[in-house]
CSV table of C-alpha atoms and ligand atoms in Angstrom, one decimal:
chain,number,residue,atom,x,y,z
A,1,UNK,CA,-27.1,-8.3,-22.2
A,2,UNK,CA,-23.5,-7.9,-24.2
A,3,UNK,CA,-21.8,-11.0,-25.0
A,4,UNK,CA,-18.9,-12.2,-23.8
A,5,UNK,CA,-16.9,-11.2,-26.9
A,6,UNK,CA,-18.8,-7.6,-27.2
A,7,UNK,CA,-17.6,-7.1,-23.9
A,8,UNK,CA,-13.6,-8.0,-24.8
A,9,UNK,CA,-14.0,-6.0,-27.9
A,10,UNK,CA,-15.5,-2.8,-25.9
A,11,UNK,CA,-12.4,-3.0,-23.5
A,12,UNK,CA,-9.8,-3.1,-26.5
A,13,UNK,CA,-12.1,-0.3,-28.0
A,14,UNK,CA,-12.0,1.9,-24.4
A,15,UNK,CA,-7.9,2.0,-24.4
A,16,UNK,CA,-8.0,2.3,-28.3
A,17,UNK,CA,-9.9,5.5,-27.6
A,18,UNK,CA,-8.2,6.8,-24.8
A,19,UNK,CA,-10.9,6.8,-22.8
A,20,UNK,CA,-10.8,5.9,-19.0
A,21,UNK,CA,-14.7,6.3,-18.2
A,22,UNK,CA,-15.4,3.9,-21.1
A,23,UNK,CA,-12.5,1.2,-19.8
A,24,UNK,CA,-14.5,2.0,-16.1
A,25,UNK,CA,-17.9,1.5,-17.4
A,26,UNK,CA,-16.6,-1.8,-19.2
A,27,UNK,CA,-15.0,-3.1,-16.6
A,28,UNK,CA,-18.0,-2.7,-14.3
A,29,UNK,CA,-20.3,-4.1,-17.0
A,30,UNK,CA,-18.2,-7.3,-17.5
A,31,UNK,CA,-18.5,-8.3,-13.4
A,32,UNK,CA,-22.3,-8.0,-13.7
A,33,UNK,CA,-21.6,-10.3,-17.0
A,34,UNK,CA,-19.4,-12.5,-15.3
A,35,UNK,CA,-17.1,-12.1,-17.5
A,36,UNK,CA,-13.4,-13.3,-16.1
A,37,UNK,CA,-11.2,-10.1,-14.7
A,38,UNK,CA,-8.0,-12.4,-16.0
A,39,UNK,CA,-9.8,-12.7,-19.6
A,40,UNK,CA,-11.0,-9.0,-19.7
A,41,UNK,CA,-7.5,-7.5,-18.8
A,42,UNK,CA,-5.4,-10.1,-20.9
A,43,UNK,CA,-7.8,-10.5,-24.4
A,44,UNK,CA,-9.2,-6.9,-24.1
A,45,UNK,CA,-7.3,-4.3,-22.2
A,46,UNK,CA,-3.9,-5.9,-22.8
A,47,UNK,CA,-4.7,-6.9,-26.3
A,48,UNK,CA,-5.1,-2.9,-27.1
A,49,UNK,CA,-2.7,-2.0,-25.4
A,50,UNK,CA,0.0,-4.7,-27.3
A,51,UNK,CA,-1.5,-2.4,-30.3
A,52,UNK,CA,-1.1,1.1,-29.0
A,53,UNK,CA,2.1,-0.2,-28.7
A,54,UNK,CA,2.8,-1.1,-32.6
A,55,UNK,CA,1.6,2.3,-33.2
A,56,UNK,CA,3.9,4.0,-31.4
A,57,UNK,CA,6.9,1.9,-32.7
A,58,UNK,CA,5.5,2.9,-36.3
A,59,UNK,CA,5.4,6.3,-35.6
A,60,UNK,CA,1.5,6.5,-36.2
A,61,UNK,CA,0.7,7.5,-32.2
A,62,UNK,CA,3.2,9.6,-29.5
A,63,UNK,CA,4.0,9.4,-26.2
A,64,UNK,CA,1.2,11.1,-25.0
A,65,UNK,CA,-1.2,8.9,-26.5
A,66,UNK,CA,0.9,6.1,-24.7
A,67,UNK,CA,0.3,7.3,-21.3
A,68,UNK,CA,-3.4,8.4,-22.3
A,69,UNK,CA,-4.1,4.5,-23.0
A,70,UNK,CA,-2.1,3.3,-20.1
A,71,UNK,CA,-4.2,6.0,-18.2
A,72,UNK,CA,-7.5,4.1,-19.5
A,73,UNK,CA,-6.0,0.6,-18.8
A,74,UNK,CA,-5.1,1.5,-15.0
A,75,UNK,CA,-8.7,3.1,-14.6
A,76,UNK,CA,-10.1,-0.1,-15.5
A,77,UNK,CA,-8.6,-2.6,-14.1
A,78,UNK,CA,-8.6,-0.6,-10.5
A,79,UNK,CA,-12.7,-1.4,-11.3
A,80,UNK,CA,-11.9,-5.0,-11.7
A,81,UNK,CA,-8.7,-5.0,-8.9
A,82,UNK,CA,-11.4,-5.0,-5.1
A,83,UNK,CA,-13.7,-7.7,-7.3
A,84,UNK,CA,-10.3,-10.3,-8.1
A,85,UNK,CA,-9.2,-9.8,-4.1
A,86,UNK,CA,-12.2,-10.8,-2.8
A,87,UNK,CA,-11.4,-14.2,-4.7
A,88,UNK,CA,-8.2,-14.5,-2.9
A,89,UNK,CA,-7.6,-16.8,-0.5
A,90,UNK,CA,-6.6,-15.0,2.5
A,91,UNK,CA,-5.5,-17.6,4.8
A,92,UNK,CA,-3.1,-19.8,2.7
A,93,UNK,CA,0.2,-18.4,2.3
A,94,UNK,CA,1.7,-20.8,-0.5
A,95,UNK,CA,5.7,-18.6,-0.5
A,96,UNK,CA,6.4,-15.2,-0.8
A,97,UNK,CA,7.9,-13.5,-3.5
A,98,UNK,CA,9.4,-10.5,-4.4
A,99,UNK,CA,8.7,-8.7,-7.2
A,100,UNK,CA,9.2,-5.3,-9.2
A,101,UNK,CA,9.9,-3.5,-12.4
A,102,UNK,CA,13.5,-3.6,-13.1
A,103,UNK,CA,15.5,-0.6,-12.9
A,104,UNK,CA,15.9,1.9,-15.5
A,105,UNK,CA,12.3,1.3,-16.3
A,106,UNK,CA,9.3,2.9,-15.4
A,107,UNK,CA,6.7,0.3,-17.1
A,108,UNK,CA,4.7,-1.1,-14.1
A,109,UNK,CA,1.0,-2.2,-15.3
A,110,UNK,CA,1.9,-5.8,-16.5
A,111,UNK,CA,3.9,-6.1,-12.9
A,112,UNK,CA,1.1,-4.7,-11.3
A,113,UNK,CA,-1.5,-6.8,-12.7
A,114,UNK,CA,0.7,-10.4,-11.8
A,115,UNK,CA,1.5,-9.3,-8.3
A,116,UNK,CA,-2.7,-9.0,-8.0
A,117,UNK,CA,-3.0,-12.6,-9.6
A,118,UNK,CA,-0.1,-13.7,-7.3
A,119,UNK,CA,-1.9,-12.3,-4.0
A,120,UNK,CA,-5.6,-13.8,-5.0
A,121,UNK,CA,-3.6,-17.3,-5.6
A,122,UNK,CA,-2.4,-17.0,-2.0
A,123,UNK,CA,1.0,-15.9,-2.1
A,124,UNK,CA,2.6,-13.4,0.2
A,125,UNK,CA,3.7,-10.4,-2.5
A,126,UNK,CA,6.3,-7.8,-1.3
A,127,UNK,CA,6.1,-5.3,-4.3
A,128,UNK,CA,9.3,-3.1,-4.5
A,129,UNK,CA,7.6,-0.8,-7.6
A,130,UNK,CA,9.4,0.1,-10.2
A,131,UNK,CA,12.8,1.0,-11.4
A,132,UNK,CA,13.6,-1.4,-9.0
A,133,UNK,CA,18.0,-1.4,-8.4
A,134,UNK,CA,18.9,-5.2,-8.2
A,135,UNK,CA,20.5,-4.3,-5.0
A,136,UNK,CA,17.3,-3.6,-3.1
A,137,UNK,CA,15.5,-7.2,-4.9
A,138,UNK,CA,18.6,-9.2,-2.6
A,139,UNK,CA,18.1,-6.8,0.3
A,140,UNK,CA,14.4,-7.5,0.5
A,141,UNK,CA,14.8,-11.3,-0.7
A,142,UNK,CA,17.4,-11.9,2.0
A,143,UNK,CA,15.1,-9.5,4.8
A,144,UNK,CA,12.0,-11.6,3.8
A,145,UNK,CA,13.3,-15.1,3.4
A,146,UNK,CA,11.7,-14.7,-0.1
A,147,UNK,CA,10.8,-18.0,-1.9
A,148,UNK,CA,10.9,-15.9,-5.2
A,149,UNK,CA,12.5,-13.3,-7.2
A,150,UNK,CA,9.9,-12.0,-10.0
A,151,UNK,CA,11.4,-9.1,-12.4
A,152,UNK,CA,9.6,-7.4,-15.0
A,153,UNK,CA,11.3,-5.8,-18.0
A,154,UNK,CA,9.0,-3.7,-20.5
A,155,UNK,CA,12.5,-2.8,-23.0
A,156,UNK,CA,15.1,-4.8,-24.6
A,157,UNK,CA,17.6,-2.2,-22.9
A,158,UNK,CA,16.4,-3.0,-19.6
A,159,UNK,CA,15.6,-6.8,-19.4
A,160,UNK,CA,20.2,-7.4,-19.8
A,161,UNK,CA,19.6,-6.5,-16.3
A,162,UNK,CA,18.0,-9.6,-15.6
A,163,UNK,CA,21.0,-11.3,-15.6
A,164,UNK,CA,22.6,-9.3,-13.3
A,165,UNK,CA,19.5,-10.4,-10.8
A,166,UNK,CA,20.9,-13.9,-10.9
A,167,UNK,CA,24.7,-12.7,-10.8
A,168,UNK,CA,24.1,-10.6,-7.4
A,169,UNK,CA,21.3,-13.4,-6.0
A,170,UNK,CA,24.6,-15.8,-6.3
A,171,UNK,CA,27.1,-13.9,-5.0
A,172,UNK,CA,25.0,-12.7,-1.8
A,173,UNK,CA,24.8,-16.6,-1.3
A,174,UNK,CA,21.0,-17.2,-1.7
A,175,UNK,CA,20.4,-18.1,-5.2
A,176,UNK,CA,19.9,-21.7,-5.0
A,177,UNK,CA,17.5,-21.5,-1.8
A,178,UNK,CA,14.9,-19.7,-4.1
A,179,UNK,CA,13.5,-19.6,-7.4
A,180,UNK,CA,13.7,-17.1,-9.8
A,181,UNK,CA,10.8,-15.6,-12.3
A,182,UNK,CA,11.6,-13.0,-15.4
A,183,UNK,CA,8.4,-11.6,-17.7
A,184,UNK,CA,7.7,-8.6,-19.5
A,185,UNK,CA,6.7,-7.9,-23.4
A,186,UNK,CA,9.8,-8.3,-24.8
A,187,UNK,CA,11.0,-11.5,-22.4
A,188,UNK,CA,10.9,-15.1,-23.5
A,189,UNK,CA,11.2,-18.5,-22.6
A,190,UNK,CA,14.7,-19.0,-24.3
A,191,UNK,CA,15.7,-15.3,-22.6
A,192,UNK,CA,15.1,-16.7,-19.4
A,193,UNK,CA,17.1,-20.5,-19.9
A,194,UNK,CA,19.9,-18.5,-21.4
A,195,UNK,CA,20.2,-16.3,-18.4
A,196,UNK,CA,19.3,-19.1,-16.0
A,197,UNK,CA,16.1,-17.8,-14.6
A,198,UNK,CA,14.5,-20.7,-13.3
A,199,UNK,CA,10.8,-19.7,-14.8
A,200,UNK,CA,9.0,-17.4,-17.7
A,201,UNK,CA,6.0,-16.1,-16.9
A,202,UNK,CA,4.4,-15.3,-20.3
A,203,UNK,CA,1.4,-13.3,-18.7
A,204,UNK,CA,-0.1,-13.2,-15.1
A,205,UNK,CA,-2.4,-16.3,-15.8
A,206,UNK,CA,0.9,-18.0,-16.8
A,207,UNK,CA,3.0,-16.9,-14.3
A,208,UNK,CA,0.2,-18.0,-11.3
A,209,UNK,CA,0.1,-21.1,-13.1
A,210,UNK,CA,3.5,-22.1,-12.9
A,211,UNK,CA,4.5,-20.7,-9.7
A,212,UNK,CA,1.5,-22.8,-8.0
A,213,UNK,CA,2.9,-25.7,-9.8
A,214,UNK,CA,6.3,-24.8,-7.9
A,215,UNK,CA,4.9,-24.8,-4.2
B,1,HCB,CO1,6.5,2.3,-23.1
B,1,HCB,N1,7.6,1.3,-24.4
B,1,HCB,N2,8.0,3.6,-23.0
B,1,HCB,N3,5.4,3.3,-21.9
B,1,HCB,N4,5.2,1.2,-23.6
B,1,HCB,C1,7.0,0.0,-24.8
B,1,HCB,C2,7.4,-1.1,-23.8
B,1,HCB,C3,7.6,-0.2,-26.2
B,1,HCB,C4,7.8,-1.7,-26.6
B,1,HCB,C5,6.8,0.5,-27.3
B,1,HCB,C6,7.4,0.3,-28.7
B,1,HCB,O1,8.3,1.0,-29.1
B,1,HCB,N5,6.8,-0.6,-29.5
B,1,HCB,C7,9.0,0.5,-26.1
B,1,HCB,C8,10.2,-0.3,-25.6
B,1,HCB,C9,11.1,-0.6,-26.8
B,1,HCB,C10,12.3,-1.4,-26.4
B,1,HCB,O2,12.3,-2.5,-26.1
B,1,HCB,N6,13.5,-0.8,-26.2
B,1,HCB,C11,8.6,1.6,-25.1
B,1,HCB,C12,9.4,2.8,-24.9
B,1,HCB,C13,10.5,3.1,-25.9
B,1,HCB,C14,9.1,3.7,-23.8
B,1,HCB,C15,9.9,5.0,-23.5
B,1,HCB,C16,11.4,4.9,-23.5
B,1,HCB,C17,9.3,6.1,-24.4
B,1,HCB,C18,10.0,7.5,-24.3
B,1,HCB,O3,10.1,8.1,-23.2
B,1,HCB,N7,10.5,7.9,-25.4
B,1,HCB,C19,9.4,5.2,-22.0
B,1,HCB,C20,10.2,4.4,-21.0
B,1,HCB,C21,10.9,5.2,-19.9
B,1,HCB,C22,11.5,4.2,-18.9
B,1,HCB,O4,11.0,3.2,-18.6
B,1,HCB,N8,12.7,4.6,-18.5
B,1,HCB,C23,8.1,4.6,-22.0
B,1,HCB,C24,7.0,5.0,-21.2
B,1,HCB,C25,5.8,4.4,-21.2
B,1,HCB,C26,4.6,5.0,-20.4
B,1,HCB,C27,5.0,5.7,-19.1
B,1,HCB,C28,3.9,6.0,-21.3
B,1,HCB,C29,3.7,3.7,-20.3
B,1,HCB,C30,3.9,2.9,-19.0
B,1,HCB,C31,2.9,3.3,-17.9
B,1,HCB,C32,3.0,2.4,-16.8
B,1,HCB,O5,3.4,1.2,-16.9
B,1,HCB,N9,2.7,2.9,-15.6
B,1,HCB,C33,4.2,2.9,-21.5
B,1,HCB,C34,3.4,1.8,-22.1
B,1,HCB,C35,2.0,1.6,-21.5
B,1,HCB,C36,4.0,1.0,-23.1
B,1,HCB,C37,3.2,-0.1,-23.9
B,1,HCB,C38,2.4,0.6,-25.0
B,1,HCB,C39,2.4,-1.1,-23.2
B,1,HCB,C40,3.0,-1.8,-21.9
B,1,HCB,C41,1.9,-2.4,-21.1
B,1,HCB,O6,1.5,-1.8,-20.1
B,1,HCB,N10,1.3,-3.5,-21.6
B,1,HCB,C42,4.5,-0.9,-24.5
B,1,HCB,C43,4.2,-1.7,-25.8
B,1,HCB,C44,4.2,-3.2,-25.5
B,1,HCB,O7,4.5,-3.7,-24.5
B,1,HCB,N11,3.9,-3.9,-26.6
B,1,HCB,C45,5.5,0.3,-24.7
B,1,HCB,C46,0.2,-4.2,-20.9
B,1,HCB,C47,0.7,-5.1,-19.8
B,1,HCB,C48,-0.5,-5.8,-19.1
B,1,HCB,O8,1.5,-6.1,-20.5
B,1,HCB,O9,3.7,-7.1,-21.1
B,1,HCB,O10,3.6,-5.3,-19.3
B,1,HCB,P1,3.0,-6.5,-20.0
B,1,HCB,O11,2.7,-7.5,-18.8
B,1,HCB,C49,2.2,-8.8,-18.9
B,1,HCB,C50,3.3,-9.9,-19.3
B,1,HCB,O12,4.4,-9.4,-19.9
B,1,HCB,C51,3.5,-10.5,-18.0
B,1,HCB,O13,2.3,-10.5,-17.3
B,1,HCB,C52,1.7,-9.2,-17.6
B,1,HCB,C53,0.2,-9.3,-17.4
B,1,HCB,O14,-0.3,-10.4,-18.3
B,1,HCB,N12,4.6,-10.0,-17.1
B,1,HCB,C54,5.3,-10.8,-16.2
B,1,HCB,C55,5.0,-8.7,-16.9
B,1,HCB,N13,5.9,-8.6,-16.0
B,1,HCB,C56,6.1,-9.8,-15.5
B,1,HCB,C57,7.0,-10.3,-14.5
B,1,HCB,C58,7.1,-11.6,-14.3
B,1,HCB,O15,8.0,-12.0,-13.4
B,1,HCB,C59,6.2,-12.5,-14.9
B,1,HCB,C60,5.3,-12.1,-15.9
């Protein structure tokens, strides 16, 4: 049987290649492993995927290759998606939060893959998608009695928007009965003091971590 690390290294290898059936088959053969979902998709798939990325910002790999890889990434973790539910705890309901990709952006796997983590935790998720107006976020906050505001932001044009997340959250009157989360590639700790946000989630293990701590 493959190691642990042959495992990761055939994931990063699958979305390096484009190839979906290869990020399937890994996926499947790192549950029979019992390998961790959270380490396969964050040190293999994700890990490729931060690289497909360089490329393409060098000019070495287009847009299509983009999608072709994002294409393989969503193949496998759909494998690994039924296997991490089944770990969730379906009784507790620890908050609910609201999340979704901000708007002018399309990027949705990262936000995808916390709301997933989020659920199994045990929080209620109400996922709004992507290219998300910051309108509908204090709609559905205010609808749900949400206990959390989670953006994503994949591009440095997009995340400013945070801010105005916290700007319409105060002047609709809720912002200090909830908490507020901001992640995404190009998001950081000192992004989200300076706009206020009240956490960072660095990746989905991060962002569970944290937000458990919270409630
Ligand atoms: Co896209 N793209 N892209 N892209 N893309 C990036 C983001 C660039 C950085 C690539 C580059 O130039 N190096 C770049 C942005 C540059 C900038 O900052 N301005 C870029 C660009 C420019 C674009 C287009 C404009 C390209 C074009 O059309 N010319 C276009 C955007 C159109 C638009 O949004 N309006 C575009 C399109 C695409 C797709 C559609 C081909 C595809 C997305 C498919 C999809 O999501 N359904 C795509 C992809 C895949 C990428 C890269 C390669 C990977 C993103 C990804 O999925 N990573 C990305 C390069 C990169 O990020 N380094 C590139 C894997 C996930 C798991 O990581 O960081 O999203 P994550 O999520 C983590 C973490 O951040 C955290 O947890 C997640 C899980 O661990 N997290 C949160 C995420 N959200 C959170 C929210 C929270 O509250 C808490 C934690």
């Amino acid at each position: 049987m493959a190691t642990k690390e042959e495992i990761i290294a055939k994931a990063k290898a699958a979305i390096l290649d484009f190839d979906e059936d290869a990020a399937e088959a890994v996926a499947q053969e790192s549950l029979d492993a019992g390998v961790s979902p959270a380490e396969l998709i964050q040190d293999g798939f994700t890990a490729a995927m931060t690289e497909i990325g360089d490329q393409f910002e060098a000019g070495t790999l287009f847009l299509p290759h983009v999608i072709a890889a994002s294409e393989a990434m969503s193949a496998g973790v759909a494998i690994l998606t039924p296997e991490l539910e089944k770990l969730g705890s379906e009784s507790e309901n620890k908050g609910t939060i609201v999340i979704g990709t901000i708007e002018g952006d399309i990027h949705s796997i990262g936000k995808d893959i916390v709301a997933t983590m989020l659920k199994i935790a045990g929080f209620k998720v109400v996922d709004l998608g992507r290219d998300v107006a910051i309108k509908a976020y204090v709609d559905k906050a205010k609808e749900t009695n949400a206990d959390v505001v989670a953006s994503s932001a994949l591009m440095t044009t997009t995340m400013v928007s945070q801010i105005q997340i916290e700007e319409q959250l105060k002047e609709a009157g809720i912002r200090d009965s909830l908490k507020t989360m901001v992640g995404g590639a190009p998001v950081t700790q000192d992004w989200a003091t300076k706009i206020g946000a009240d956490l960072y989630g660095e990746n989905a293990t991060d962002a569970v971590t944290k937000l458990k701590a919270m409630f």
